[in-house]
PDB file of C-alpha atoms in Angstrom:
ATOM      1  CA  UNK A   1      97.733 -37.629-139.433  1.00 42.00           C
ATOM      2  CA  UNK A   2      98.979 -35.415-136.595  1.00 44.00           C
ATOM      3  CA  UNK A   3      98.352 -31.705-136.478  1.00 45.00           C
ATOM      4  CA  UNK A   4     102.110 -30.935-136.448  1.00 45.00           C
ATOM      5  CA  UNK A   5     102.607 -32.787-139.742  1.00 47.00           C
ATOM      6  CA  UNK A   6     100.226 -30.432-141.548  1.00 48.00           C
ATOM      7  CA  UNK A   7     101.601 -27.166-140.196  1.00 44.00           C
ATOM      8  CA  UNK A   8     104.077 -25.238-142.341  1.00 51.00           C
ATOM      9  CA  UNK A   9     107.564 -24.608-141.056  1.00 53.00           C
ATOM     10  CA  UNK A  10     107.786 -21.559-138.805  1.00 56.00           C
ATOM     11  CA  UNK A  11     109.588 -18.425-140.082  1.00 57.00           C
ATOM     12  CA  UNK A  12     112.206 -18.854-137.353  1.00 52.00           C
ATOM     13  CA  UNK A  13     113.012 -22.386-138.434  1.00 58.00           C
ATOM     14  CA  UNK A  14     113.143 -21.402-142.104  1.00 55.00           C
ATOM     15  CA  UNK A  15     115.471 -18.498-141.340  1.00 50.00           C
ATOM     16  CA  UNK A  16     117.795 -20.885-139.510  1.00 54.00           C
ATOM     17  CA  UNK A  17     117.920 -23.202-142.517  1.00 54.00           C
ATOM     18  CA  UNK A  18     118.684 -20.284-144.861  1.00 55.00           C
ATOM     19  CA  UNK A  19     121.430 -19.059-142.550  1.00 53.00           C
ATOM     20  CA  UNK A  20     123.099 -22.487-142.399  1.00 59.00           C
ATOM     21  CA  UNK A  21     122.617 -23.597-146.011  1.00 66.00           C
ATOM     22  CA  UNK A  22     122.602 -20.294-147.914  1.00 69.00           C
ATOM     23  CA  UNK A  23     126.281 -20.405-148.930  1.00 73.00           C
ATOM     24  CA  UNK A  24     125.950 -23.965-150.202  1.00 80.00           C
ATOM     25  CA  UNK A  25     122.915 -23.017-152.291  1.00 79.00           C
ATOM     26  CA  UNK A  26     124.704 -19.998-153.779  1.00 80.00           C
ATOM     27  CA  UNK A  27     127.811 -22.109-154.489  1.00 83.00           C
ATOM     28  CA  UNK A  28     125.671 -24.690-156.303  1.00 85.00           C
ATOM     29  CA  UNK A  29     123.959 -21.989-158.371  1.00 84.00           C
ATOM     30  CA  UNK A  30     127.257 -20.307-159.315  1.00 83.00           C
ATOM     31  CA  UNK A  31     128.819 -23.643-160.340  1.00 87.00           C
ATOM     32  CA  UNK A  32     125.797 -24.613-162.467  1.00 88.00           C
ATOM     33  CA  UNK A  33     125.772 -21.244-164.257  1.00 86.00           C
ATOM     34  CA  UNK A  34     129.555 -21.363-164.750  1.00 85.00           C
ATOM     35  CA  UNK A  35     129.389 -24.862-166.240  1.00 87.00           C
ATOM     36  CA  UNK A  36     126.779 -23.639-168.712  1.00 85.00           C
ATOM     37  CA  UNK A  37     128.464 -20.374-169.716  1.00 84.00           C
ATOM     38  CA  UNK A  38     132.221 -20.960-169.471  1.00 82.00           C
ATOM     39  CA  UNK A  39     133.696 -23.939-171.375  1.00 82.00           C
ATOM     40  CA  UNK A  40     137.057 -23.578-169.630  1.00 81.00           C
ATOM     41  CA  UNK A  41     135.391 -24.055-166.258  1.00 84.00           C
ATOM     42  CA  UNK A  42     134.211 -27.571-167.158  1.00 83.00           C
ATOM     43  CA  UNK A  43     137.614 -29.261-167.345  1.00 86.00           C
ATOM     44  CA  UNK A  44     138.841 -31.665-164.688  1.00 86.00           C
ATOM     45  CA  UNK A  45     142.158 -29.807-164.570  1.00 87.00           C
ATOM     46  CA  UNK A  46     140.344 -26.582-163.718  1.00 88.00           C
ATOM     47  CA  UNK A  47     138.505 -28.299-160.862  1.00 88.00           C
ATOM     48  CA  UNK A  48     141.853 -29.493-159.551  1.00 88.00           C
ATOM     49  CA  UNK A  49     143.239 -25.965-159.827  1.00 89.00           C
ATOM     50  CA  UNK A  50     140.363 -24.603-157.746  1.00 91.00           C
ATOM     51  CA  UNK A  51     140.821 -27.245-155.042  1.00 92.00           C
ATOM     52  CA  UNK A  52     144.595 -26.774-154.839  1.00 92.00           C
ATOM     53  CA  UNK A  53     144.248 -22.994-154.618  1.00 91.00           C
ATOM     54  CA  UNK A  54     141.556 -23.355-151.950  1.00 93.00           C
ATOM     55  CA  UNK A  55     143.554 -25.698-149.686  1.00 93.00           C
ATOM     56  CA  UNK A  56     145.600 -23.120-147.667  1.00 94.00           C
ATOM     57  CA  UNK A  57     142.676 -20.652-147.303  1.00 94.00           C
ATOM     58  CA  UNK A  58     140.495 -23.581-146.221  1.00 96.00           C
ATOM     59  CA  UNK A  59     142.863 -24.461-143.382  1.00 96.00           C
ATOM     60  CA  UNK A  60     143.008 -20.847-142.205  1.00 96.00           C
ATOM     61  CA  UNK A  61     139.219 -20.479-142.392  1.00 95.00           C
ATOM     62  CA  UNK A  62     138.796 -23.766-140.515  1.00 96.00           C
ATOM     63  CA  UNK A  63     140.682 -22.392-137.529  1.00 95.00           C
ATOM     64  CA  UNK A  64     138.907 -19.041-137.834  1.00 96.00           C
ATOM     65  CA  UNK A  65     135.537 -20.800-137.632  1.00 95.00           C
ATOM     66  CA  UNK A  66     136.262 -22.061-134.123  1.00 96.00           C
ATOM     67  CA  UNK A  67     137.491 -18.622-133.051  1.00 96.00           C
ATOM     68  CA  UNK A  68     134.465 -16.745-134.394  1.00 95.00           C
ATOM     69  CA  UNK A  69     131.990 -19.237-132.933  1.00 94.00           C
ATOM     70  CA  UNK A  70     133.376 -18.335-129.485  1.00 93.00           C
ATOM     71  CA  UNK A  71     132.686 -14.682-130.278  1.00 91.00           C
ATOM     72  CA  UNK A  72     136.357 -13.872-130.921  1.00 92.00           C
ATOM     73  CA  UNK A  73     138.407 -12.818-133.921  1.00 93.00           C
ATOM     74  CA  UNK A  74     141.952 -13.616-135.074  1.00 93.00           C
ATOM     75  CA  UNK A  75     143.670 -10.951-137.172  1.00 92.00           C
ATOM     76  CA  UNK A  76     146.994 -12.772-136.881  1.00 92.00           C
ATOM     77  CA  UNK A  77     146.421 -15.651-139.293  1.00 93.00           C
ATOM     78  CA  UNK A  78     147.717 -13.868-142.408  1.00 92.00           C
ATOM     79  CA  UNK A  79     151.008 -13.074-140.690  1.00 92.00           C
ATOM     80  CA  UNK A  80     151.282 -16.628-139.313  1.00 94.00           C
ATOM     81  CA  UNK A  81     150.682 -17.908-142.835  1.00 94.00           C
ATOM     82  CA  UNK A  82     153.720 -15.984-144.070  1.00 92.00           C
ATOM     83  CA  UNK A  83     155.771 -16.806-140.965  1.00 93.00           C
ATOM     84  CA  UNK A  84     154.929 -20.507-141.203  1.00 93.00           C
ATOM     85  CA  UNK A  85     156.131 -20.626-144.806  1.00 93.00           C
ATOM     86  CA  UNK A  86     159.445 -18.955-144.010  1.00 93.00           C
ATOM     87  CA  UNK A  87     160.061 -21.121-140.933  1.00 94.00           C
ATOM     88  CA  UNK A  88     159.193 -24.306-142.855  1.00 94.00           C
ATOM     89  CA  UNK A  89     161.550 -23.442-145.708  1.00 93.00           C
ATOM     90  CA  UNK A  90     164.346 -22.580-143.269  1.00 93.00           C
ATOM     91  CA  UNK A  91     163.827 -25.780-141.262  1.00 93.00           C
ATOM     92  CA  UNK A  92     163.684 -27.984-144.376  1.00 93.00           C
ATOM     93  CA  UNK A  93     167.487 -28.099-144.391  1.00 91.00           C
ATOM     94  CA  UNK A  94     167.145 -30.412-141.366  1.00 92.00           C
ATOM     95  CA  UNK A  95     164.705 -32.780-143.068  1.00 91.00           C
ATOM     96  CA  UNK A  96     161.002 -33.461-143.561  1.00 93.00           C
ATOM     97  CA  UNK A  97     160.062 -33.715-139.864  1.00 93.00           C
ATOM     98  CA  UNK A  98     161.736 -30.419-138.989  1.00 93.00           C
ATOM     99  CA  UNK A  99     160.112 -28.616-141.940  1.00 94.00           C
ATOM    100  CA  UNK A 100     156.677 -29.754-140.779  1.00 94.00           C
ATOM    101  CA  UNK A 101     157.159 -29.432-137.017  1.00 95.00           C
ATOM    102  CA  UNK A 102     158.949 -26.073-136.824  1.00 95.00           C
ATOM    103  CA  UNK A 103     156.110 -23.874-138.200  1.00 95.00           C
ATOM    104  CA  UNK A 104     153.582 -25.744-136.059  1.00 96.00           C
ATOM    105  CA  UNK A 105     155.630 -25.153-132.917  1.00 96.00           C
ATOM    106  CA  UNK A 106     156.281 -21.472-133.632  1.00 95.00           C
ATOM    107  CA  UNK A 107     152.780 -20.566-134.826  1.00 95.00           C
ATOM    108  CA  UNK A 108     151.109 -22.753-132.193  1.00 95.00           C
ATOM    109  CA  UNK A 109     153.096 -21.031-129.434  1.00 95.00           C
ATOM    110  CA  UNK A 110     151.987 -17.609-130.690  1.00 95.00           C
ATOM    111  CA  UNK A 111     148.394 -18.859-130.789  1.00 95.00           C
ATOM    112  CA  UNK A 112     148.649 -20.051-127.177  1.00 96.00           C
ATOM    113  CA  UNK A 113     150.044 -16.668-126.127  1.00 95.00           C
ATOM    114  CA  UNK A 114     147.069 -14.949-127.759  1.00 95.00           C
ATOM    115  CA  UNK A 115     144.626 -17.308-126.071  1.00 94.00           C
ATOM    116  CA  UNK A 116     146.182 -16.773-122.631  1.00 95.00           C
ATOM    117  CA  UNK A 117     146.144 -12.992-122.976  1.00 94.00           C
ATOM    118  CA  UNK A 118     142.537 -12.953-124.197  1.00 94.00           C
ATOM    119  CA  UNK A 119     141.192 -15.423-121.646  1.00 91.00           C
ATOM    120  CA  UNK A 120     143.044 -14.213-118.545  1.00 90.00           C
ATOM    121  CA  UNK A 121     143.185 -10.455-119.052  1.00 88.00           C
ATOM    122  CA  UNK A 122     139.792 -10.115-120.784  1.00 86.00           C
ATOM    123  CA  UNK A 123     141.464  -7.957-123.425  1.00 89.00           C
ATOM    124  CA  UNK A 124     139.618  -7.606-126.709  1.00 90.00           C
ATOM    125  CA  UNK A 125     140.671 -10.277-129.237  1.00 92.00           C
ATOM    126  CA  UNK A 126     140.906  -7.559-131.878  1.00 90.00           C
ATOM    127  CA  UNK A 127     143.603  -5.693-129.923  1.00 92.00           C
ATOM    128  CA  UNK A 128     145.555  -8.783-128.845  1.00 93.00           C
ATOM    129  CA  UNK A 129     145.725 -10.359-132.292  1.00 92.00           C
ATOM    130  CA  UNK A 130     146.499  -7.002-133.937  1.00 90.00           C
ATOM    131  CA  UNK A 131     149.509  -6.588-131.646  1.00 90.00           C
ATOM    132  CA  UNK A 132     150.591 -10.181-132.324  1.00 90.00           C
ATOM    133  CA  UNK A 133     150.242  -9.524-136.052  1.00 89.00           C
ATOM    134  CA  UNK A 134     152.935  -6.875-135.837  1.00 87.00           C
ATOM    135  CA  UNK A 135     155.118  -9.150-133.709  1.00 88.00           C
ATOM    136  CA  UNK A 136     154.806 -12.091-136.096  1.00 87.00           C
ATOM    137  CA  UNK A 137     155.675  -9.928-139.092  1.00 87.00           C
ATOM    138  CA  UNK A 138     158.704  -8.600-137.217  1.00 86.00           C
ATOM    139  CA  UNK A 139     159.835 -12.133-136.360  1.00 88.00           C
ATOM    140  CA  UNK A 140     159.484 -13.197-139.995  1.00 87.00           C
ATOM    141  CA  UNK A 141     161.563 -10.220-141.179  1.00 84.00           C
ATOM    142  CA  UNK A 142     164.195 -11.018-138.582  1.00 85.00           C
ATOM    143  CA  UNK A 143     164.482 -14.631-139.767  1.00 86.00           C
ATOM    144  CA  UNK A 144     164.688 -13.546-143.393  1.00 82.00           C
ATOM    145  CA  UNK A 145     167.085 -10.589-142.850  1.00 80.00           C
ATOM    146  CA  UNK A 146     164.392  -8.007-143.574  1.00 73.00           C
ATOM    147  CA  UNK A 147     163.195 -10.056-146.522  1.00 71.00           C
ATOM    148  CA  UNK A 148     166.551 -10.077-148.287  1.00 74.00           C
ATOM    149  CA  UNK A 149     167.072 -13.820-147.693  1.00 77.00           C
ATOM    150  CA  UNK A 150     164.758 -16.340-149.358  1.00 82.00           C
ATOM    151  CA  UNK A 151     165.072 -19.849-147.962  1.00 85.00           C
ATOM    152  CA  UNK A 152     164.620 -22.676-150.466  1.00 87.00           C
ATOM    153  CA  UNK A 153     162.875 -25.924-149.581  1.00 88.00           C
ATOM    154  CA  UNK A 154     165.669 -28.512-149.405  1.00 88.00           C
ATOM    155  CA  UNK A 155     163.638 -31.586-148.432  1.00 87.00           C
ATOM    156  CA  UNK A 156     162.224 -33.409-151.457  1.00 89.00           C
ATOM    157  CA  UNK A 157     159.741 -35.285-149.261  1.00 89.00           C
ATOM    158  CA  UNK A 158     158.408 -32.027-147.856  1.00 91.00           C
ATOM    159  CA  UNK A 159     158.326 -30.445-151.306  1.00 88.00           C
ATOM    160  CA  UNK A 160     156.040 -33.259-152.497  1.00 90.00           C
ATOM    161  CA  UNK A 161     153.353 -32.195-150.001  1.00 90.00           C
ATOM    162  CA  UNK A 162     152.817 -29.131-152.158  1.00 88.00           C
ATOM    163  CA  UNK A 163     153.473 -30.607-155.589  1.00 88.00           C
ATOM    164  CA  UNK A 164     152.631 -34.328-155.374  1.00 88.00           C
ATOM    165  CA  UNK A 165     149.321 -35.979-156.185  1.00 86.00           C
ATOM    166  CA  UNK A 166     147.405 -39.079-155.119  1.00 85.00           C
ATOM    167  CA  UNK A 167     144.782 -40.616-157.407  1.00 83.00           C
ATOM    168  CA  UNK A 168     145.005 -37.509-159.560  1.00 84.00           C
ATOM    169  CA  UNK A 169     144.289 -35.155-156.659  1.00 86.00           C
ATOM    170  CA  UNK A 170     146.919 -32.979-154.984  1.00 89.00           C
ATOM    171  CA  UNK A 171     148.366 -34.262-151.713  1.00 91.00           C
ATOM    172  CA  UNK A 172     147.597 -30.936-150.042  1.00 93.00           C
ATOM    173  CA  UNK A 173     143.937 -31.314-151.054  1.00 94.00           C
ATOM    174  CA  UNK A 174     143.755 -34.750-149.401  1.00 95.00           C
ATOM    175  CA  UNK A 175     145.458 -33.390-146.279  1.00 95.00           C
ATOM    176  CA  UNK A 176     143.043 -30.470-146.125  1.00 95.00           C
ATOM    177  CA  UNK A 177     140.030 -32.754-146.594  1.00 95.00           C
ATOM    178  CA  UNK A 178     141.156 -34.976-143.709  1.00 96.00           C
ATOM    179  CA  UNK A 179     141.650 -31.986-141.419  1.00 97.00           C
ATOM    180  CA  UNK A 180     138.241 -30.570-142.378  1.00 96.00           C
ATOM    181  CA  UNK A 181     136.582 -33.881-141.467  1.00 96.00           C
ATOM    182  CA  UNK A 182     138.443 -33.904-138.155  1.00 97.00           C
ATOM    183  CA  UNK A 183     137.268 -30.331-137.610  1.00 95.00           C
ATOM    184  CA  UNK A 184     133.655 -31.386-138.159  1.00 95.00           C
ATOM    185  CA  UNK A 185     134.042 -34.157-135.587  1.00 96.00           C
ATOM    186  CA  UNK A 186     135.811 -31.846-133.139  1.00 95.00           C
ATOM    187  CA  UNK A 187     133.089 -29.202-133.339  1.00 94.00           C
ATOM    188  CA  UNK A 188     130.053 -31.477-133.321  1.00 93.00           C
ATOM    189  CA  UNK A 189     131.072 -34.647-131.494  1.00 93.00           C
ATOM    190  CA  UNK A 190     133.360 -33.586-128.642  1.00 93.00           C
ATOM    191  CA  UNK A 191     133.003 -31.763-125.338  1.00 94.00           C
ATOM    192  CA  UNK A 192     135.487 -29.197-126.605  1.00 94.00           C
ATOM    193  CA  UNK A 193     133.317 -28.400-129.624  1.00 93.00           C
ATOM    194  CA  UNK A 194     130.170 -28.168-127.540  1.00 94.00           C
ATOM    195  CA  UNK A 195     132.052 -25.866-125.168  1.00 94.00           C
ATOM    196  CA  UNK A 196     133.096 -23.646-128.087  1.00 94.00           C
ATOM    197  CA  UNK A 197     129.461 -23.212-129.094  1.00 93.00           C
ATOM    198  CA  UNK A 198     128.326 -22.670-125.510  1.00 93.00           C
ATOM    199  CA  UNK A 199     130.889 -19.914-124.935  1.00 94.00           C
ATOM    200  CA  UNK A 200     129.765 -18.155-128.099  1.00 90.00           C
ATOM    201  CA  UNK A 201     126.162 -18.327-126.939  1.00 87.00           C
ATOM    202  CA  UNK A 202     126.898 -16.926-123.482  1.00 89.00           C
ATOM    203  CA  UNK A 203     130.299 -16.987-121.813  1.00 89.00           C
ATOM    204  CA  UNK A 204     128.782 -16.358-118.372  1.00 88.00           C
ATOM    205  CA  UNK A 205     126.312 -19.201-118.792  1.00 90.00           C
ATOM    206  CA  UNK A 206     129.096 -21.495-119.975  1.00 90.00           C
ATOM    207  CA  UNK A 207     131.107 -20.674-116.837  1.00 89.00           C
ATOM    208  CA  UNK A 208     128.088 -21.366-114.624  1.00 89.00           C
ATOM    209  CA  UNK A 209     127.726 -24.741-116.354  1.00 89.00           C
ATOM    210  CA  UNK A 210     131.235 -25.582-115.184  1.00 88.00           C
ATOM    211  CA  UNK A 211     132.887 -25.437-118.581  1.00 91.00           C
ATOM    212  CA  UNK A 212     136.634 -24.615-118.623  1.00 93.00           C
ATOM    213  CA  UNK A 213     136.127 -21.337-120.477  1.00 92.00           C
ATOM    214  CA  UNK A 214     139.748 -20.203-120.301  1.00 93.00           C
ATOM    215  CA  UNK A 215     141.140 -23.497-121.537  1.00 95.00           C
ATOM    216  CA  UNK A 216     138.668 -23.625-124.419  1.00 95.00           C
ATOM    217  CA  UNK A 217     139.570 -20.091-125.476  1.00 95.00           C
ATOM    218  CA  UNK A 218     143.257 -20.935-125.398  1.00 95.00           C
ATOM    219  CA  UNK A 219     142.435 -24.071-127.396  1.00 95.00           C
ATOM    220  CA  UNK A 220     140.690 -22.233-130.236  1.00 96.00           C
ATOM    221  CA  UNK A 221     143.520 -19.730-130.674  1.00 96.00           C
ATOM    222  CA  UNK A 222     146.041 -22.574-130.525  1.00 96.00           C
ATOM    223  CA  UNK A 223     144.065 -24.377-133.237  1.00 96.00           C
ATOM    224  CA  UNK A 224     143.903 -21.232-135.359  1.00 96.00           C
ATOM    225  CA  UNK A 225     147.646 -20.688-135.037  1.00 95.00           C
ATOM    226  CA  UNK A 226     148.484 -24.302-135.876  1.00 96.00           C
ATOM    227  CA  UNK A 227     146.300 -24.333-138.986  1.00 96.00           C
ATOM    228  CA  UNK A 228     147.601 -20.967-140.225  1.00 96.00           C
ATOM    229  CA  UNK A 229     151.185 -22.150-139.761  1.00 95.00           C
ATOM    230  CA  UNK A 230     150.414 -25.431-141.535  1.00 96.00           C
ATOM    231  CA  UNK A 231     148.794 -23.545-144.421  1.00 95.00           C
ATOM    232  CA  UNK A 232     151.945 -21.449-144.775  1.00 94.00           C
ATOM    233  CA  UNK A 233     154.132 -24.549-144.671  1.00 94.00           C
ATOM    234  CA  UNK A 234     152.058 -26.232-147.397  1.00 94.00           C
ATOM    235  CA  UNK A 235     152.333 -23.131-149.549  1.00 93.00           C
ATOM    236  CA  UNK A 236     156.111 -23.062-149.067  1.00 93.00           C
ATOM    237  CA  UNK A 237     156.253 -26.716-150.097  1.00 93.00           C
ATOM    238  CA  UNK A 238     154.287 -25.853-153.236  1.00 92.00           C
ATOM    239  CA  UNK A 239     156.408 -22.809-154.172  1.00 90.00           C
ATOM    240  CA  UNK A 240     159.692 -24.405-153.156  1.00 90.00           C
ATOM    241  CA  UNK A 241     160.647 -21.441-150.962  1.00 87.00           C
ATOM    242  CA  UNK A 242     159.499 -19.279-148.073  1.00 84.00           C
ATOM    243  CA  UNK A 243     158.106 -16.090-149.591  1.00 83.00           C
ATOM    244  CA  UNK A 244     157.947 -13.164-147.168  1.00 80.00           C
ATOM    245  CA  UNK A 245     155.451 -10.965-149.017  1.00 79.00           C
ATOM    246  CA  UNK A 246     152.508 -13.387-148.760  1.00 80.00           C
ATOM    247  CA  UNK A 247     149.598 -13.354-146.335  1.00 79.00           C
ATOM    248  CA  UNK A 248     148.502  -9.745-146.591  1.00 78.00           C
ATOM    249  CA  UNK A 249     144.716  -9.634-146.290  1.00 81.00           C
ATOM    250  CA  UNK A 250     144.319 -13.388-145.796  1.00 87.00           C
ATOM    251  CA  UNK A 251     142.775 -12.830-142.385  1.00 89.00           C
ATOM    252  CA  UNK A 252     140.051 -10.744-144.016  1.00 87.00           C
ATOM    253  CA  UNK A 253     139.464 -13.386-146.688  1.00 87.00           C
ATOM    254  CA  UNK A 254     139.175 -16.046-143.971  1.00 92.00           C
ATOM    255  CA  UNK A 255     136.708 -13.960-141.965  1.00 90.00           C
ATOM    256  CA  UNK A 256     134.691 -13.290-145.132  1.00 87.00           C
ATOM    257  CA  UNK A 257     134.545 -16.999-146.020  1.00 89.00           C
ATOM    258  CA  UNK A 258     133.492 -17.984-142.496  1.00 91.00           C
ATOM    259  CA  UNK A 259     130.764 -15.350-142.291  1.00 87.00           C
ATOM    260  CA  UNK A 260     129.536 -16.048-145.816  1.00 85.00           C
ATOM    261  CA  UNK A 261     129.304 -19.684-144.710  1.00 86.00           C
ATOM    262  CA  UNK A 262     126.743 -18.738-142.066  1.00 84.00           C
ATOM    263  CA  UNK A 263     128.828 -18.393-138.904  1.00 88.00           C
ATOM    264  CA  UNK A 264     127.600 -15.459-136.850  1.00 84.00           C
ATOM    265  CA  UNK A 265     130.154 -12.758-136.077  1.00 83.00           C
ATOM    266  CA  UNK A 266     128.517 -12.453-132.674  1.00 82.00           C
ATOM    267  CA  UNK A 267     129.364 -16.108-131.976  1.00 82.00           C
ATOM    268  CA  UNK A 268     127.329 -19.067-130.815  1.00 82.00           C
ATOM    269  CA  UNK A 269     126.351 -20.477-134.217  1.00 81.00           C
ATOM    270  CA  UNK A 270     128.299 -21.779-137.188  1.00 85.00           C
ATOM    271  CA  UNK A 271     129.371 -24.857-139.090  1.00 89.00           C
ATOM    272  CA  UNK A 272     132.429 -26.268-140.805  1.00 93.00           C
ATOM    273  CA  UNK A 273     130.332 -27.236-143.838  1.00 91.00           C
ATOM    274  CA  UNK A 274     129.268 -23.625-144.250  1.00 90.00           C
ATOM    275  CA  UNK A 275     132.890 -22.478-144.064  1.00 93.00           C
ATOM    276  CA  UNK A 276     133.875 -25.005-146.740  1.00 94.00           C
ATOM    277  CA  UNK A 277     131.104 -23.660-148.976  1.00 90.00           C
ATOM    278  CA  UNK A 278     132.230 -20.084-148.303  1.00 89.00           C
ATOM    279  CA  UNK A 279     135.861 -20.787-149.197  1.00 92.00           C
ATOM    280  CA  UNK A 280     134.915 -22.694-152.355  1.00 92.00           C
ATOM    281  CA  UNK A 281     132.476 -19.962-153.397  1.00 88.00           C
ATOM    282  CA  UNK A 282     135.190 -17.298-153.189  1.00 87.00           C
ATOM    283  CA  UNK A 283     137.612 -19.676-154.936  1.00 89.00           C
ATOM    284  CA  UNK A 284     135.206 -20.291-157.812  1.00 88.00           C
ATOM    285  CA  UNK A 285     134.657 -16.554-158.220  1.00 84.00           C
ATOM    286  CA  UNK A 286     138.420 -15.949-158.317  1.00 83.00           C
ATOM    287  CA  UNK A 287     138.819 -18.744-160.856  1.00 85.00           C
ATOM    288  CA  UNK A 288     136.157 -17.246-163.119  1.00 82.00           C
ATOM    289  CA  UNK A 289     137.817 -13.839-162.894  1.00 79.00           C
ATOM    290  CA  UNK A 290     141.203 -15.338-163.777  1.00 77.00           C
ATOM    291  CA  UNK A 291     139.695 -17.075-166.813  1.00 73.00           C
ATOM    292  CA  UNK A 292     138.288 -13.806-168.070  1.00 69.00           C
ATOM    293  CA  UNK A 293     141.290 -11.760-169.140  1.00 60.00           C
ATOM    294  CA  UNK A 294     139.165  -8.632-169.515  1.00 59.00           C
ATOM    295  CA  UNK A 295     138.418  -8.497-165.774  1.00 58.00           C
ATOM    296  CA  UNK A 296     141.029  -7.241-163.322  1.00 61.00           C
ATOM    297  CA  UNK A 297     141.774  -9.773-160.573  1.00 58.00           C
ATOM    298  CA  UNK A 298     141.283  -7.045-157.965  1.00 64.00           C
ATOM    299  CA  UNK A 299     137.564  -7.357-158.622  1.00 67.00           C
ATOM    300  CA  UNK A 300     137.664 -10.525-156.541  1.00 64.00           C
ATOM    301  CA  UNK A 301     138.123  -8.348-153.473  1.00 70.00           C
ATOM    302  CA  UNK A 302     135.208  -6.158-154.537  1.00 76.00           C
ATOM    303  CA  UNK A 303     132.967  -9.189-155.044  1.00 71.00           C
ATOM    304  CA  UNK A 304     134.073 -10.750-151.751  1.00 66.00           C
ATOM    305  CA  UNK A 305     133.285  -7.521-149.942  1.00 72.00           C
ATOM    306  CA  UNK A 306     129.888  -7.302-151.599  1.00 75.00           C
ATOM    307  CA  UNK A 307     129.099 -10.898-150.625  1.00 66.00           C
ATOM    308  CA  UNK A 308     130.213 -10.228-147.046  1.00 67.00           C
ATOM    309  CA  UNK A 309     128.100  -7.087-146.741  1.00 74.00           C
ATOM    310  CA  UNK A 310     125.054  -8.860-148.173  1.00 72.00           C
ATOM    311  CA  UNK A 311     125.500 -11.830-145.838  1.00 68.00           C
ATOM    312  CA  UNK A 312     125.877  -9.650-142.725  1.00 68.00           C
ATOM    313  CA  UNK A 313     122.703  -7.758-143.643  1.00 73.00           C
ATOM    314  CA  UNK A 314     120.900 -11.057-144.286  1.00 69.00           C
ATOM    315  CA  UNK A 315     122.125 -12.511-140.981  1.00 63.00           C
ATOM    316  CA  UNK A 316     120.842  -9.457-139.120  1.00 66.00           C
ATOM    317  CA  UNK A 317     117.441  -9.849-140.742  1.00 67.00           C
ATOM    318  CA  UNK A 318     117.305 -13.607-140.159  1.00 60.00           C
ATOM    319  CA  UNK A 319     118.296 -13.181-136.516  1.00 60.00           C
ATOM    320  CA  UNK A 320     115.447 -10.703-136.078  1.00 64.00           C
ATOM    321  CA  UNK A 321     113.023 -13.164-137.689  1.00 59.00           C
ATOM    322  CA  UNK A 322     114.171 -15.982-135.382  1.00 54.00           C
ATOM    323  CA  UNK A 323     113.638 -13.811-132.297  1.00 53.00           C
ATOM    324  CA  UNK A 324     110.112 -12.843-133.401  1.00 57.00           C
ATOM    325  CA  UNK A 325     107.604 -15.200-131.742  1.00 54.00           C
ATOM    326  CA  UNK A 326     105.338 -17.159-134.083  1.00 50.00           C
ATOM    327  CA  UNK A 327     101.644 -16.160-134.003  1.00 53.00           C
TER     328      UNK A 327
END
């Protein structure tokens, strides 16, 4: 038997495991307790409700994961979510392809603009995306005549993305699952994904390694914009119209889910699996609150904030443990 096989895991290694798998462990514990205490939580229909409700936030958080791993932030996604829904509903009069392509083109173009401004001018992502947030909201109000016009989804094929099911599971859930798997491959199995993580670790070091830092930054904001626009389009397909009052605070929910999932706000470390666990954890909590009529739904925001604060404190502590050399 080798000496290394008998030694316990170092505190640094254990802290890394907790950081990466903590959200999944908490999600498992919450689900087990909920199954035991709440009969309504056990039904298959309720599980489907949770997954359907989690699909759009999952897409937004997926894009946000790439952004935060680079050390950036995207405050625009909530506005793109609303804009994407309105554009999709408006474009549905021209058929399925237009309803799907139009929000991707519009929201993707805004994402590229953000990426170019951030990467070439070295402006803070917070400022750039905050300014774009106001611009996107203004564009949405312009398209909808200051919110007085509500466009209905006129393509039945597009409408089925939000309302149809396959093997008893919503089409939007299947679509989200496929995109999440592609996100895992993109982050962990491609040069782009490795570049994203390298930039978050040290942008200067990534540049010295010859990585195309500017292009990668533009790529992550493009990805975030595309996914936010797609999430809005899926929601419009589900509701049957483009609702202009949606999206407020969704960027904060996405950031909370990503950070709760173990991605460091400082960048350089994170995982798609952790983000999935974070989104589902917040979704389960919201579902439990909705089942309990005595609890105001606004408590979900309070609980999300408490989780986020606890996770940030825990991440700070775990990072300090990982930097401390083993005796």
